Amino acid sequence: MIMFHARKFFSKKGDKNFTVESYQEYESILQAHHNSKNSQKLWNYFLEIIKQEYFKDIVVFLRKKYKMPRNGFEPDFVNGRYRYRFPPDAWIYKDDLQKIQELENEIIEKICKKYRLHYFDFSDIVLRFLFFNSVRHLAFEGCSLFRVCDVVEEKNPFNKKVWELVQRSDDIAYPIAIRISPYASKNDLIDFIKNNVIWEQEIEFLQNKYKDKDIKIGKVKSKNKEVQERNDFIYKNRHKTLKEIGKLLADRNIFLDDGHISKIRSLERQKRKEV
């Protein structure tokens, strides 16, 4: 998939040659998307998704169906570093292109479509999770809430079949577009978006048209890592009594009263039912 993204970039630039300089420019753009606040917002949403019982059930189902270990494969350890090979050498279907395509299609149908995630980008992230039980925030365009595209160029794709799939994915992840004149400045664009009438009556109006009531990306907040680990620990031990959970927390030098533990447990249960 990474090579596909690179080809999209070079087609935008009109550059058919993969030079070191042009590829570095491509990587810098992806990194800018990756470092943006809106990308982190979407990533926090995905981190909540993988805690859902539905997601966990699908992972168990797909690993069993495609003959993977229940907890995924172990990555290779080479020269003191872990290497995540796609697909893993130990996977029985590693050379079966049809099976690999079937698996990717199931990820798209069962995960990406349900949670309105970009097919090409998040299917790779879910595939990594299936193979290695590892979550990594990859620097892809579709892992953010915005995407820049050449509308004219997209009418002349280099691979029509692949491009149709990309368009369907874009239609789910980015159904609204602001078409920009080549003569508009950065300030022109900012001024346009800041206009309350345009934002509320055009942009927000269309957003509401395509919003799914079960998708709540805007309500997912970034949490302190230690707080999230504490909450995950409480959820993991949710079937124990409040006193038992309190004692386990105290063993970790975390001291909460029963009411606080009960509230966290209830919120974590609710979060895992719907994002």
PDB file of C-alpha atoms in Angstrom, residues 6-268:
ATOM      1  CA  ALA A   6       3.840   7.091  -3.491  1.00  0.00           C
ATOM      2  CA  ARG A   7       2.463   6.645  -7.004  1.00  0.00           C
ATOM      3  CA  LYS A   8      -0.471   8.904  -6.140  1.00  0.00           C
ATOM      4  CA  PHE A   9       1.947  11.577  -4.961  1.00  0.00           C
ATOM      5  CA  PHE A  10       4.166  11.440  -8.036  1.00  0.00           C
ATOM      6  CA  SER A  11       1.134  11.523 -10.324  1.00  0.00           C
ATOM      7  CA  LYS A  12       0.103  14.763  -8.571  1.00  0.00           C
ATOM      8  CA  LYS A  13       3.537  16.222  -9.231  1.00  0.00           C
ATOM      9  CA  GLY A  14       3.680  15.021 -12.818  1.00  0.00           C
ATOM     10  CA  ASP A  15       6.904  13.222 -11.899  1.00  0.00           C
ATOM     11  CA  LYS A  16       7.151   9.689 -13.222  1.00  0.00           C
ATOM     12  CA  ASN A  17      10.637   9.093 -11.793  1.00  0.00           C
ATOM     13  CA  PHE A  18      11.192   8.083  -8.169  1.00  0.00           C
ATOM     14  CA  THR A  19      14.210  10.231  -7.236  1.00  0.00           C
ATOM     15  CA  VAL A  20      15.673  10.458  -3.740  1.00  0.00           C
ATOM     16  CA  GLU A  21      14.708  14.132  -3.511  1.00  0.00           C
ATOM     17  CA  SER A  22      11.121  13.605  -4.634  1.00  0.00           C
ATOM     18  CA  TYR A  23      10.654  10.649  -2.304  1.00  0.00           C
ATOM     19  CA  GLN A  24      12.013  12.701   0.605  1.00  0.00           C
ATOM     20  CA  GLU A  25       9.471  15.388  -0.245  1.00  0.00           C
ATOM     21  CA  TYR A  26       6.756  12.732  -0.287  1.00  0.00           C
ATOM     22  CA  GLU A  27       7.819  11.467   3.141  1.00  0.00           C
ATOM     23  CA  SER A  28       7.892  14.995   4.580  1.00  0.00           C
ATOM     24  CA  ILE A  29       4.289  15.537   3.450  1.00  0.00           C
ATOM     25  CA  LEU A  30       3.169  12.267   5.026  1.00  0.00           C
ATOM     26  CA  GLN A  31       4.964  13.225   8.236  1.00  0.00           C
ATOM     27  CA  ALA A  32       3.164  16.584   8.267  1.00  0.00           C
ATOM     28  CA  HIS A  33      -0.171  14.743   8.064  1.00  0.00           C
ATOM     29  CA  HIS A  34       0.992  12.334  10.765  1.00  0.00           C
ATOM     30  CA  ASN A  35       2.019  15.128  13.162  1.00  0.00           C
ATOM     31  CA  SER A  36      -1.198  17.122  12.798  1.00  0.00           C
ATOM     32  CA  LYS A  37      -3.703  17.418  15.640  1.00  0.00           C
ATOM     33  CA  ASN A  38      -6.519  16.097  13.458  1.00  0.00           C
ATOM     34  CA  SER A  39      -4.470  12.964  12.725  1.00  0.00           C
ATOM     35  CA  GLN A  40      -3.942  12.380  16.448  1.00  0.00           C
ATOM     36  CA  LYS A  41      -7.665  12.908  17.002  1.00  0.00           C
ATOM     37  CA  LEU A  42      -8.487  10.173  14.480  1.00  0.00           C
ATOM     38  CA  TRP A  43      -5.794   7.923  15.931  1.00  0.00           C
ATOM     39  CA  ASN A  44      -7.256   8.281  19.433  1.00  0.00           C
ATOM     40  CA  TYR A  45     -10.574   7.209  17.925  1.00  0.00           C
ATOM     41  CA  PHE A  46      -8.931   4.102  16.444  1.00  0.00           C
ATOM     42  CA  LEU A  47      -7.322   3.252  19.792  1.00  0.00           C
ATOM     43  CA  GLU A  48     -10.812   3.241  21.285  1.00  0.00           C
ATOM     44  CA  ILE A  49     -12.062   1.005  18.459  1.00  0.00           C
ATOM     45  CA  ILE A  50      -9.561  -1.766  19.181  1.00  0.00           C
ATOM     46  CA  LYS A  51     -10.929  -1.996  22.731  1.00  0.00           C
ATOM     47  CA  GLN A  52     -14.443  -2.717  21.499  1.00  0.00           C
ATOM     48  CA  GLU A  53     -15.805  -6.235  21.990  1.00  0.00           C
ATOM     49  CA  TYR A  54     -16.934  -6.266  18.350  1.00  0.00           C
ATOM     50  CA  PHE A  55     -13.395  -5.527  17.140  1.00  0.00           C
ATOM     51  CA  LYS A  56     -11.917  -8.182  19.427  1.00  0.00           C
ATOM     52  CA  ASP A  57     -14.447 -10.750  18.195  1.00  0.00           C
ATOM     53  CA  ILE A  58     -13.591  -9.984  14.562  1.00  0.00           C
ATOM     54  CA  VAL A  59      -9.874 -10.345  15.301  1.00  0.00           C
ATOM     55  CA  VAL A  60     -10.462 -13.773  16.887  1.00  0.00           C
ATOM     56  CA  PHE A  61     -12.694 -14.798  13.958  1.00  0.00           C
ATOM     57  CA  LEU A  62     -10.239 -13.709  11.248  1.00  0.00           C
ATOM     58  CA  ARG A  63      -7.212 -15.238  12.945  1.00  0.00           C
ATOM     59  CA  LYS A  64      -9.011 -18.553  13.238  1.00  0.00           C
ATOM     60  CA  LYS A  65     -10.374 -18.452   9.679  1.00  0.00           C
ATOM     61  CA  TYR A  66      -7.003 -17.583   8.145  1.00  0.00           C
ATOM     62  CA  LYS A  67      -5.010 -19.970  10.341  1.00  0.00           C
ATOM     63  CA  MET A  68      -3.050 -17.513  12.479  1.00  0.00           C
ATOM     64  CA  PRO A  69      -2.033 -17.984  16.129  1.00  0.00           C
ATOM     65  CA  ARG A  70      -4.688 -16.765  18.543  1.00  0.00           C
ATOM     66  CA  ASN A  71      -2.391 -13.957  19.725  1.00  0.00           C
ATOM     67  CA  GLY A  72      -0.737 -13.306  16.363  1.00  0.00           C
ATOM     68  CA  PHE A  73       2.763 -14.126  15.135  1.00  0.00           C
ATOM     69  CA  GLU A  74       6.045 -13.237  16.798  1.00  0.00           C
ATOM     70  CA  PRO A  75       8.051 -10.688  14.757  1.00  0.00           C
ATOM     71  CA  ASP A  76      11.552 -11.603  13.572  1.00  0.00           C
ATOM     72  CA  PHE A  77      14.390 -10.415  15.799  1.00  0.00           C
ATOM     73  CA  VAL A  78      17.354  -9.416  13.614  1.00  0.00           C
ATOM     74  CA  ASN A  79      20.478  -7.530  14.709  1.00  0.00           C
ATOM     75  CA  GLY A  80      18.888  -6.480  17.963  1.00  0.00           C
ATOM     76  CA  ARG A  81      15.694  -5.157  16.340  1.00  0.00           C
ATOM     77  CA  TYR A  82      12.221  -6.537  15.717  1.00  0.00           C
ATOM     78  CA  ARG A  83      11.222  -6.844  12.055  1.00  0.00           C
ATOM     79  CA  TYR A  84       7.583  -7.031  11.041  1.00  0.00           C
ATOM     80  CA  ARG A  85       7.470  -8.897   7.739  1.00  0.00           C
ATOM     81  CA  PHE A  86       4.250  -8.674   5.702  1.00  0.00           C
ATOM     82  CA  PRO A  87       3.002 -11.313   5.404  1.00  0.00           C
ATOM     83  CA  PRO A  88       4.851 -13.285   8.110  1.00  0.00           C
ATOM     84  CA  ASP A  89       7.025 -16.171   6.900  1.00  0.00           C
ATOM     85  CA  ALA A  90       5.313 -18.486   9.385  1.00  0.00           C
ATOM     86  CA  TRP A  91       1.847 -17.854   7.902  1.00  0.00           C
ATOM     87  CA  ILE A  92       0.560 -20.758   5.842  1.00  0.00           C
ATOM     88  CA  TYR A  93      -1.020 -18.377   3.286  1.00  0.00           C
ATOM     89  CA  LYS A  94       1.979 -16.050   2.870  1.00  0.00           C
ATOM     90  CA  ASP A  95       2.312 -16.925  -0.849  1.00  0.00           C
ATOM     91  CA  ASP A  96      -1.418 -17.210  -1.558  1.00  0.00           C
ATOM     92  CA  LEU A  97      -2.367 -13.888  -3.173  1.00  0.00           C
ATOM     93  CA  GLN A  98      -6.036 -14.857  -3.327  1.00  0.00           C
ATOM     94  CA  LYS A  99      -6.196 -15.560   0.410  1.00  0.00           C
ATOM     95  CA  ILE A 100      -4.361 -12.327   1.193  1.00  0.00           C
ATOM     96  CA  GLN A 101      -6.850 -10.390  -0.937  1.00  0.00           C
ATOM     97  CA  GLU A 102      -9.776 -12.165   0.738  1.00  0.00           C
ATOM     98  CA  LEU A 103      -8.404 -11.206   4.155  1.00  0.00           C
ATOM     99  CA  GLU A 104      -7.950  -7.566   3.150  1.00  0.00           C
ATOM    100  CA  ASN A 105     -11.509  -7.492   1.770  1.00  0.00           C
ATOM    101  CA  GLU A 106     -12.871  -8.859   5.059  1.00  0.00           C
ATOM    102  CA  ILE A 107     -10.971  -6.200   7.001  1.00  0.00           C
ATOM    103  CA  ILE A 108     -12.527  -3.537   4.778  1.00  0.00           C
ATOM    104  CA  GLU A 109     -16.046  -4.968   5.065  1.00  0.00           C
ATOM    105  CA  LYS A 110     -16.030  -5.806   8.780  1.00  0.00           C
ATOM    106  CA  ILE A 111     -13.848  -3.026  10.226  1.00  0.00           C
ATOM    107  CA  CYS A 112     -13.182  -0.099   7.886  1.00  0.00           C
ATOM    108  CA  LYS A 113     -16.745   0.297   6.604  1.00  0.00           C
ATOM    109  CA  LYS A 114     -18.298  -0.077  10.039  1.00  0.00           C
ATOM    110  CA  TYR A 115     -16.094   2.589  11.617  1.00  0.00           C
ATOM    111  CA  ARG A 116     -15.803   4.858   8.531  1.00  0.00           C
ATOM    112  CA  LEU A 117     -12.048   4.364   8.215  1.00  0.00           C
ATOM    113  CA  HIS A 118     -10.132   4.854   4.990  1.00  0.00           C
ATOM    114  CA  TYR A 119      -9.799   1.415   3.358  1.00  0.00           C
ATOM    115  CA  PHE A 120      -6.242   1.587   2.063  1.00  0.00           C
ATOM    116  CA  ASP A 121      -4.681   3.179   5.109  1.00  0.00           C
ATOM    117  CA  PHE A 122      -6.452   1.612   8.046  1.00  0.00           C
ATOM    118  CA  SER A 123      -6.702  -1.832   6.442  1.00  0.00           C
ATOM    119  CA  ASP A 124      -2.881  -1.935   6.601  1.00  0.00           C
ATOM    120  CA  ILE A 125      -2.945  -0.942  10.271  1.00  0.00           C
ATOM    121  CA  VAL A 126      -5.571  -3.581  11.108  1.00  0.00           C
ATOM    122  CA  LEU A 127      -3.627  -6.179   9.099  1.00  0.00           C
ATOM    123  CA  ARG A 128      -0.527  -5.431  11.177  1.00  0.00           C
ATOM    124  CA  PHE A 129      -2.614  -5.886  14.325  1.00  0.00           C
ATOM    125  CA  LEU A 130      -3.945  -9.235  13.057  1.00  0.00           C
ATOM    126  CA  PHE A 131      -0.500 -10.528  12.183  1.00  0.00           C
ATOM    127  CA  PHE A 132       1.507  -9.277  15.154  1.00  0.00           C
ATOM    128  CA  ASN A 133      -0.929  -7.927  17.763  1.00  0.00           C
ATOM    129  CA  SER A 134       0.914  -4.643  17.295  1.00  0.00           C
ATOM    130  CA  VAL A 135      -0.584  -1.170  16.895  1.00  0.00           C
ATOM    131  CA  ARG A 136       1.427   1.488  15.106  1.00  0.00           C
ATOM    132  CA  HIS A 137       0.389   4.962  13.995  1.00  0.00           C
ATOM    133  CA  LEU A 138       1.572   4.863  10.373  1.00  0.00           C
ATOM    134  CA  ALA A 139       2.238   8.057   8.418  1.00  0.00           C
ATOM    135  CA  PHE A 140      -0.476   7.731   5.762  1.00  0.00           C
ATOM    136  CA  GLU A 141      -2.628  10.469   4.235  1.00  0.00           C
ATOM    137  CA  GLY A 142      -5.850   8.656   5.074  1.00  0.00           C
ATOM    138  CA  CYS A 143      -5.005   8.505   8.779  1.00  0.00           C
ATOM    139  CA  SER A 144      -6.233  12.061   9.249  1.00  0.00           C
ATOM    140  CA  LEU A 145      -9.491  13.981   8.881  1.00  0.00           C
ATOM    141  CA  PHE A 146      -8.417  15.767   5.689  1.00  0.00           C
ATOM    142  CA  ARG A 147      -6.911  14.798   2.348  1.00  0.00           C
ATOM    143  CA  VAL A 148      -5.563  16.962  -0.462  1.00  0.00           C
ATOM    144  CA  CYS A 149      -6.147  15.675  -3.982  1.00  0.00           C
ATOM    145  CA  ASP A 150      -5.870  16.786  -7.600  1.00  0.00           C
ATOM    146  CA  VAL A 151      -9.505  16.618  -8.705  1.00  0.00           C
ATOM    147  CA  VAL A 152      -8.644  16.852 -12.402  1.00  0.00           C
ATOM    148  CA  GLU A 153      -5.859  14.249 -12.236  1.00  0.00           C
ATOM    149  CA  GLU A 154      -8.096  11.801 -10.398  1.00  0.00           C
ATOM    150  CA  LYS A 155     -10.316  11.608 -13.476  1.00  0.00           C
ATOM    151  CA  ASN A 156      -7.402   9.957 -15.308  1.00  0.00           C
ATOM    152  CA  PRO A 157      -6.183   7.207 -12.949  1.00  0.00           C
ATOM    153  CA  PHE A 158      -3.168   5.025 -13.735  1.00  0.00           C
ATOM    154  CA  ASN A 159      -5.119   1.954 -12.586  1.00  0.00           C
ATOM    155  CA  LYS A 160      -8.873   2.270 -12.989  1.00  0.00           C
ATOM    156  CA  LYS A 161      -9.825  -0.762 -10.894  1.00  0.00           C
ATOM    157  CA  VAL A 162      -7.640   0.266  -7.953  1.00  0.00           C
ATOM    158  CA  TRP A 163      -8.707   3.882  -8.274  1.00  0.00           C
ATOM    159  CA  GLU A 164     -12.384   2.962  -8.078  1.00  0.00           C
ATOM    160  CA  LEU A 165     -11.710   1.283  -4.731  1.00  0.00           C
ATOM    161  CA  VAL A 166      -9.833   4.380  -3.557  1.00  0.00           C
ATOM    162  CA  GLN A 167     -12.720   6.599  -4.619  1.00  0.00           C
ATOM    163  CA  ARG A 168     -15.217   4.481  -2.679  1.00  0.00           C
ATOM    164  CA  SER A 169     -12.954   4.715   0.349  1.00  0.00           C
ATOM    165  CA  ASP A 170     -12.538   8.476  -0.072  1.00  0.00           C
ATOM    166  CA  ASP A 171     -16.310   8.842  -0.388  1.00  0.00           C
ATOM    167  CA  ILE A 172     -16.747   7.257   3.048  1.00  0.00           C
ATOM    168  CA  ALA A 173     -13.831   8.962   4.803  1.00  0.00           C
ATOM    169  CA  TYR A 174     -14.005  12.337   2.999  1.00  0.00           C
ATOM    170  CA  PRO A 175     -17.463  12.856   1.451  1.00  0.00           C
ATOM    171  CA  ILE A 176     -17.157  16.673   1.444  1.00  0.00           C
ATOM    172  CA  ALA A 177     -14.737  18.716  -0.670  1.00  0.00           C
ATOM    173  CA  ILE A 178     -13.717  22.362  -0.859  1.00  0.00           C
ATOM    174  CA  ARG A 179     -12.438  22.961  -4.386  1.00  0.00           C
ATOM    175  CA  ILE A 180      -9.663  25.549  -4.311  1.00  0.00           C
ATOM    176  CA  SER A 181      -8.674  27.950  -7.065  1.00  0.00           C
ATOM    177  CA  PRO A 182      -4.958  27.792  -8.003  1.00  0.00           C
ATOM    178  CA  TYR A 183      -4.900  31.540  -7.315  1.00  0.00           C
ATOM    179  CA  ALA A 184      -6.250  31.374  -3.754  1.00  0.00           C
ATOM    180  CA  SER A 185      -3.817  32.189  -0.937  1.00  0.00           C
ATOM    181  CA  LYS A 186      -3.533  30.549   2.467  1.00  0.00           C
ATOM    182  CA  ASN A 187      -5.254  33.563   4.023  1.00  0.00           C
ATOM    183  CA  ASP A 188      -8.037  33.345   1.431  1.00  0.00           C
ATOM    184  CA  LEU A 189      -8.712  29.758   2.471  1.00  0.00           C
ATOM    185  CA  ILE A 190      -8.597  30.555   6.190  1.00  0.00           C
ATOM    186  CA  ASP A 191     -10.944  33.508   5.690  1.00  0.00           C
ATOM    187  CA  PHE A 192     -13.326  31.302   3.706  1.00  0.00           C
ATOM    188  CA  ILE A 193     -13.501  28.612   6.382  1.00  0.00           C
ATOM    189  CA  LYS A 194     -13.791  31.122   9.244  1.00  0.00           C
ATOM    190  CA  ASN A 195     -16.907  32.660   7.697  1.00  0.00           C
ATOM    191  CA  ASN A 196     -19.661  31.444  10.035  1.00  0.00           C
ATOM    192  CA  VAL A 197     -22.373  31.466   7.376  1.00  0.00           C
ATOM    193  CA  ILE A 198     -20.304  29.333   5.011  1.00  0.00           C
ATOM    194  CA  TRP A 199     -19.213  27.008   7.801  1.00  0.00           C
ATOM    195  CA  GLU A 200     -22.667  26.479   9.292  1.00  0.00           C
ATOM    196  CA  GLN A 201     -24.885  26.569   6.200  1.00  0.00           C
ATOM    197  CA  GLU A 202     -22.603  24.811   3.730  1.00  0.00           C
ATOM    198  CA  ILE A 203     -19.800  22.820   5.349  1.00  0.00           C
ATOM    199  CA  GLU A 204     -21.486  21.800   8.601  1.00  0.00           C
ATOM    200  CA  PHE A 205     -24.765  21.239   6.747  1.00  0.00           C
ATOM    201  CA  LEU A 206     -23.067  18.678   4.485  1.00  0.00           C
ATOM    202  CA  GLN A 207     -21.194  17.126   7.403  1.00  0.00           C
ATOM    203  CA  ASN A 208     -24.491  16.461   9.154  1.00  0.00           C
ATOM    204  CA  LYS A 209     -25.798  14.871   5.969  1.00  0.00           C
ATOM    205  CA  TYR A 210     -23.064  12.233   6.042  1.00  0.00           C
ATOM    206  CA  LYS A 211     -22.497  11.793   9.773  1.00  0.00           C
ATOM    207  CA  ASP A 212     -23.199   8.413  11.329  1.00  0.00           C
ATOM    208  CA  LYS A 213     -24.814   8.770  14.758  1.00  0.00           C
ATOM    209  CA  ASP A 214     -22.699   5.879  16.046  1.00  0.00           C
ATOM    210  CA  ILE A 215     -19.385   7.488  15.042  1.00  0.00           C
ATOM    211  CA  LYS A 216     -18.148   9.900  17.713  1.00  0.00           C
ATOM    212  CA  ILE A 217     -14.640  10.892  16.701  1.00  0.00           C
ATOM    213  CA  GLY A 218     -15.018  14.387  18.103  1.00  0.00           C
ATOM    214  CA  LYS A 219     -15.790  13.040  21.577  1.00  0.00           C
ATOM    215  CA  VAL A 220     -12.665  10.901  21.866  1.00  0.00           C
ATOM    216  CA  LYS A 221     -10.095  12.768  23.925  1.00  0.00           C
ATOM    217  CA  SER A 222      -6.401  12.154  24.356  1.00  0.00           C
ATOM    218  CA  LYS A 223      -5.657  10.744  27.803  1.00  0.00           C
ATOM    219  CA  ASN A 224      -2.587  10.666  29.961  1.00  0.00           C
ATOM    220  CA  LYS A 225      -0.921   7.298  29.302  1.00  0.00           C
ATOM    221  CA  GLU A 226      -0.810   6.364  32.999  1.00  0.00           C
ATOM    222  CA  VAL A 227      -4.490   7.237  33.450  1.00  0.00           C
ATOM    223  CA  GLN A 228      -5.466   5.126  30.438  1.00  0.00           C
ATOM    224  CA  GLU A 229      -3.392   2.187  31.693  1.00  0.00           C
ATOM    225  CA  ARG A 230      -5.130   2.501  35.073  1.00  0.00           C
ATOM    226  CA  ASN A 231      -8.562   2.547  33.421  1.00  0.00           C
ATOM    227  CA  ASP A 232      -7.663  -0.443  31.240  1.00  0.00           C
ATOM    228  CA  PHE A 233      -6.525  -2.324  34.342  1.00  0.00           C
ATOM    229  CA  ILE A 234      -9.830  -1.599  36.091  1.00  0.00           C
ATOM    230  CA  TYR A 235     -11.756  -2.821  33.045  1.00  0.00           C
ATOM    231  CA  LYS A 236      -9.627  -5.961  32.810  1.00  0.00           C
ATOM    232  CA  ASN A 237     -10.597  -6.775  36.415  1.00  0.00           C
ATOM    233  CA  ARG A 238     -14.202  -5.576  36.045  1.00  0.00           C
ATOM    234  CA  HIS A 239     -15.679  -8.885  37.233  1.00  0.00           C
ATOM    235  CA  LYS A 240     -14.034  -8.551  40.640  1.00  0.00           C
ATOM    236  CA  THR A 241     -15.634  -6.663  43.524  1.00  0.00           C
ATOM    237  CA  LEU A 242     -14.829  -2.992  44.064  1.00  0.00           C
ATOM    238  CA  LYS A 243     -12.863  -3.895  47.200  1.00  0.00           C
ATOM    239  CA  GLU A 244     -10.794  -6.443  45.274  1.00  0.00           C
ATOM    240  CA  ILE A 245     -10.085  -3.966  42.470  1.00  0.00           C
ATOM    241  CA  GLY A 246      -9.149  -1.331  45.046  1.00  0.00           C
ATOM    242  CA  LYS A 247      -6.639  -3.715  46.642  1.00  0.00           C
ATOM    243  CA  LEU A 248      -5.102  -4.571  43.249  1.00  0.00           C
ATOM    244  CA  LEU A 249      -4.760  -0.864  42.499  1.00  0.00           C
ATOM    245  CA  ALA A 250      -3.198  -0.229  45.898  1.00  0.00           C
ATOM    246  CA  ASP A 251      -0.586  -2.882  45.078  1.00  0.00           C
ATOM    247  CA  ARG A 252       0.320  -0.590  42.166  1.00  0.00           C
ATOM    248  CA  ASN A 253       0.419   2.477  44.432  1.00  0.00           C
ATOM    249  CA  ILE A 254      -2.881   3.742  42.997  1.00  0.00           C
ATOM    250  CA  PHE A 255      -5.418   4.688  45.651  1.00  0.00           C
ATOM    251  CA  LEU A 256      -9.056   5.260  44.658  1.00  0.00           C
ATOM    252  CA  ASP A 257     -12.277   4.996  46.644  1.00  0.00           C
ATOM    253  CA  ASP A 258     -15.052   2.564  45.649  1.00  0.00           C
ATOM    254  CA  GLY A 259     -17.147   5.305  44.058  1.00  0.00           C
ATOM    255  CA  HIS A 260     -14.340   6.426  41.765  1.00  0.00           C
ATOM    256  CA  ILE A 261     -13.532   2.837  40.754  1.00  0.00           C
ATOM    257  CA  SER A 262     -17.206   2.142  40.058  1.00  0.00           C
ATOM    258  CA  LYS A 263     -17.491   5.231  37.855  1.00  0.00           C
ATOM    259  CA  ILE A 264     -14.377   4.350  35.835  1.00  0.00           C
ATOM    260  CA  ARG A 265     -15.561   0.757  35.410  1.00  0.00           C
ATOM    261  CA  SER A 266     -18.972   1.890  34.154  1.00  0.00           C
ATOM    262  CA  LEU A 267     -17.455   4.394  31.704  1.00  0.00           C
ATOM    263  CA  GLU A 268     -14.990   1.825  30.351  1.00  0.00           C
TER     264      GLU A 268
END
